[in-house]
């Protein structure tokens, strides 16, 4: 594994919002940010460790020991909120989409909402329908307004499998967050 500082990409604050036609002209993506873990598994390292598995990409981001979808998603969420010039208190909805939540029963969206400082009346929703969960969450936020105000959409995954499983070397870890308003 090689490393460097985590990377963050942001939509500039002065960029025009991306508009969603289904929700009308006043609802769109106001800001976006992502978080990518600093650790990277290279094809050469994967081949040396698991000679029977073919890694389809040159590198895959790997979550650190202290990272999971909650910490990665919360980091991306804070960055997106800053880009949108919105505080956690301003957010009326938090949607977290993941297929690799560390919780079976507990709400990942409630944890992220608490981390960003959202109010107690914030509507929280967890989406976990597989790899398309993030897209479904974003489309839901763009097309449906449950509560007026900005909605934070977080999509994060950190696939895990057995060392002999090709899932580990096919999909990387990371998170992205959108402020929809």
GROMACS .gro file of C-alpha atoms in nm:
model
  181
    1UNK     CA    1   0.000   0.000   0.000
    2UNK     CA    2   0.118   0.350  -0.072
    3UNK     CA    3  -0.023   0.665   0.069
    4UNK     CA    4  -0.052   1.036   0.071
    5UNK     CA    5  -0.299   1.281   0.210
    6UNK     CA    6  -0.670   1.215   0.150
    7UNK     CA    7  -0.803   1.388  -0.161
    8UNK     CA    8  -1.100   1.620  -0.175
    9UNK     CA    9  -1.260   1.750  -0.493
   10UNK     CA   10  -1.518   2.022  -0.475
   11UNK     CA   11  -1.757   2.202  -0.699
   12UNK     CA   12  -1.664   2.572  -0.675
   13UNK     CA   13  -1.907   2.775  -0.464
   14UNK     CA   14  -1.976   3.011  -0.753
   15UNK     CA   15  -2.057   2.725  -0.995
   16UNK     CA   16  -2.419   2.732  -1.111
   17UNK     CA   17  -2.637   2.458  -0.957
   18UNK     CA   18  -2.706   2.149  -1.166
   19UNK     CA   19  -3.081   2.151  -1.213
   20UNK     CA   20  -3.308   1.848  -1.194
   21UNK     CA   21  -3.584   1.868  -1.451
   22UNK     CA   22  -3.819   1.628  -1.268
   23UNK     CA   23  -3.819   1.842  -0.953
   24UNK     CA   24  -3.866   2.169  -1.130
   25UNK     CA   25  -3.632   2.461  -1.190
   26UNK     CA   26  -3.572   2.540  -0.822
   27UNK     CA   27  -3.420   2.206  -0.707
   28UNK     CA   28  -3.072   2.095  -0.802
   29UNK     CA   29  -2.723   2.004  -0.684
   30UNK     CA   30  -2.583   2.307  -0.505
   31UNK     CA   31  -2.245   2.158  -0.409
   32UNK     CA   32  -2.057   1.830  -0.411
   33UNK     CA   33  -1.746   1.688  -0.249
   34UNK     CA   34  -1.573   1.353  -0.221
   35UNK     CA   35  -1.342   1.171   0.013
   36UNK     CA   36  -1.092   0.910  -0.103
   37UNK     CA   37  -0.889   0.715   0.153
   38UNK     CA   38  -0.513   0.768   0.144
   39UNK     CA   39  -0.428   0.399   0.115
   40UNK     CA   40  -0.402   0.242  -0.228
   41UNK     CA   41  -0.370  -0.122  -0.333
   42UNK     CA   42  -0.177  -0.154  -0.657
   43UNK     CA   43  -0.220  -0.427  -0.917
   44UNK     CA   44   0.136  -0.547  -0.852
   45UNK     CA   45   0.077  -0.576  -0.477
   46UNK     CA   46  -0.254  -0.758  -0.533
   47UNK     CA   47  -0.088  -0.999  -0.777
   48UNK     CA   48   0.191  -1.068  -0.528
   49UNK     CA   49  -0.056  -1.139  -0.247
   50UNK     CA   50  -0.325  -1.321  -0.445
   51UNK     CA   51  -0.179  -1.469  -0.763
   52UNK     CA   52  -0.509  -1.637  -0.857
   53UNK     CA   53  -0.709  -1.312  -0.863
   54UNK     CA   54  -0.703  -1.082  -1.164
   55UNK     CA   55  -0.730  -0.715  -1.061
   56UNK     CA   56  -0.910  -0.526  -1.341
   57UNK     CA   57  -0.785  -0.180  -1.241
   58UNK     CA   58  -0.434  -0.041  -1.177
   59UNK     CA   59  -0.516   0.079  -0.825
   60UNK     CA   60  -0.796   0.056  -0.572
   61UNK     CA   61  -0.846   0.288  -0.275
   62UNK     CA   62  -0.858   0.105   0.057
   63UNK     CA   63  -1.011   0.230   0.381
   64UNK     CA   64  -0.771   0.265   0.675
   65UNK     CA   65  -0.821   0.083   1.003
   66UNK     CA   66  -0.999   0.386   1.150
   67UNK     CA   67  -1.217   0.452   0.844
   68UNK     CA   68  -1.558   0.317   0.751
   69UNK     CA   69  -1.849   0.444   0.543
   70UNK     CA   70  -1.963   0.666   0.829
   71UNK     CA   71  -1.631   0.848   0.878
   72UNK     CA   72  -1.568   0.879   0.504
   73UNK     CA   73  -1.925   0.995   0.439
   74UNK     CA   74  -1.918   1.247   0.724
   75UNK     CA   75  -1.590   1.392   0.595
   76UNK     CA   76  -1.734   1.433   0.244
   77UNK     CA   77  -2.055   1.577   0.395
   78UNK     CA   78  -1.872   1.848   0.589
   79UNK     CA   79  -1.677   1.946   0.276
   80UNK     CA   80  -1.996   1.963   0.064
   81UNK     CA   81  -2.175   2.173   0.326
   82UNK     CA   82  -1.882   2.417   0.332
   83UNK     CA   83  -1.893   2.442  -0.047
   84UNK     CA   84  -2.266   2.514  -0.035
   85UNK     CA   85  -2.223   2.767   0.246
   86UNK     CA   86  -2.474   2.566   0.450
   87UNK     CA   87  -2.449   2.456   0.814
   88UNK     CA   88  -2.570   2.127   0.956
   89UNK     CA   89  -2.851   2.316   1.131
   90UNK     CA   90  -2.978   2.436   0.790
   91UNK     CA   91  -3.013   2.081   0.655
   92UNK     CA   92  -3.369   1.946   0.664
   93UNK     CA   93  -3.290   1.599   0.527
   94UNK     CA   94  -2.996   1.357   0.536
   95UNK     CA   95  -2.988   1.053   0.309
   96UNK     CA   96  -2.702   0.806   0.343
   97UNK     CA   97  -2.662   0.537   0.079
   98UNK     CA   98  -2.428   0.243   0.124
   99UNK     CA   99  -2.410  -0.128   0.062
  100UNK     CA  100  -2.146  -0.172   0.334
  101UNK     CA  101  -2.284  -0.009   0.648
  102UNK     CA  102  -2.110  -0.104   0.971
  103UNK     CA  103  -2.455  -0.120   1.134
  104UNK     CA  104  -2.728  -0.377   1.095
  105UNK     CA  105  -2.999  -0.190   1.284
  106UNK     CA  106  -2.861   0.155   1.370
  107UNK     CA  107  -2.916   0.433   1.117
  108UNK     CA  108  -2.602   0.553   0.939
  109UNK     CA  109  -2.794   0.863   0.829
  110UNK     CA  110  -2.872   0.950   1.192
  111UNK     CA  111  -2.503   0.921   1.283
  112UNK     CA  112  -2.398   1.147   0.993
  113UNK     CA  113  -2.679   1.394   1.078
  114UNK     CA  114  -2.554   1.410   1.438
  115UNK     CA  115  -2.194   1.455   1.321
  116UNK     CA  116  -2.278   1.754   1.100
  117UNK     CA  117  -2.486   1.914   1.374
  118UNK     CA  118  -2.828   1.869   1.213
  119UNK     CA  119  -3.130   1.952   1.424
  120UNK     CA  120  -3.346   1.694   1.601
  121UNK     CA  121  -3.628   1.740   1.348
  122UNK     CA  122  -3.405   1.655   1.048
  123UNK     CA  123  -3.553   1.380   0.830
  124UNK     CA  124  -3.300   1.093   0.804
  125UNK     CA  125  -3.311   0.809   0.553
  126UNK     CA  126  -3.085   0.510   0.490
  127UNK     CA  127  -3.067   0.356   0.143
  128UNK     CA  128  -2.891   0.024   0.098
  129UNK     CA  129  -3.006  -0.148  -0.218
  130UNK     CA  130  -2.665  -0.237  -0.359
  131UNK     CA  131  -2.424  -0.052  -0.585
  132UNK     CA  132  -2.697   0.173  -0.723
  133UNK     CA  133  -2.796   0.301  -0.376
  134UNK     CA  134  -2.614   0.633  -0.416
  135UNK     CA  135  -2.783   0.709  -0.746
  136UNK     CA  136  -3.124   0.620  -0.604
  137UNK     CA  137  -3.064   0.848  -0.304
  138UNK     CA  138  -2.957   1.140  -0.522
  139UNK     CA  139  -3.251   1.098  -0.760
  140UNK     CA  140  -3.487   1.080  -0.463
  141UNK     CA  141  -3.350   1.406  -0.321
  142UNK     CA  142  -3.374   1.577  -0.661
  143UNK     CA  143  -3.726   1.459  -0.741
  144UNK     CA  144  -3.900   1.461  -0.403
  145UNK     CA  145  -3.897   1.723  -0.133
  146UNK     CA  146  -4.021   1.571   0.192
  147UNK     CA  147  -3.927   1.877   0.395
  148UNK     CA  148  -3.846   2.215   0.233
  149UNK     CA  149  -3.481   2.313   0.258
  150UNK     CA  150  -3.144   2.167   0.169
  151UNK     CA  151  -3.102   1.791   0.164
  152UNK     CA  152  -2.764   1.627   0.219
  153UNK     CA  153  -2.707   1.310   0.017
  154UNK     CA  154  -2.409   1.092   0.108
  155UNK     CA  155  -2.301   0.783  -0.084
  156UNK     CA  156  -2.017   0.582   0.068
  157UNK     CA  157  -1.883   0.231   0.038
  158UNK     CA  158  -1.594   0.027   0.169
  159UNK     CA  159  -1.635  -0.319   0.021
  160UNK     CA  160  -1.492  -0.603   0.225
  161UNK     CA  161  -1.447  -0.967   0.145
  162UNK     CA  162  -1.224  -1.263   0.205
  163UNK     CA  163  -0.862  -1.234   0.087
  164UNK     CA  164  -0.942  -1.480  -0.192
  165UNK     CA  165  -1.250  -1.284  -0.303
  166UNK     CA  166  -1.221  -1.065  -0.612
  167UNK     CA  167  -1.452  -0.800  -0.456
  168UNK     CA  168  -1.161  -0.657  -0.258
  169UNK     CA  169  -0.956  -0.588  -0.569
  170UNK     CA  170  -1.243  -0.477  -0.792
  171UNK     CA  171  -1.414  -0.198  -0.597
  172UNK     CA  172  -1.244   0.075  -0.397
  173UNK     CA  173  -1.349   0.262  -0.086
  174UNK     CA  174  -1.467   0.621  -0.085
  175UNK     CA  175  -1.750   0.864  -0.031
  176UNK     CA  176  -1.923   1.147  -0.208
  177UNK     CA  177  -2.170   1.402  -0.077
  178UNK     CA  178  -2.416   1.635  -0.248
  179UNK     CA  179  -2.613   1.927  -0.112
  180UNK     CA  180  -2.943   1.940  -0.296
  181UNK     CA  181  -3.160   2.244  -0.269
   0.00000   0.00000   0.00000
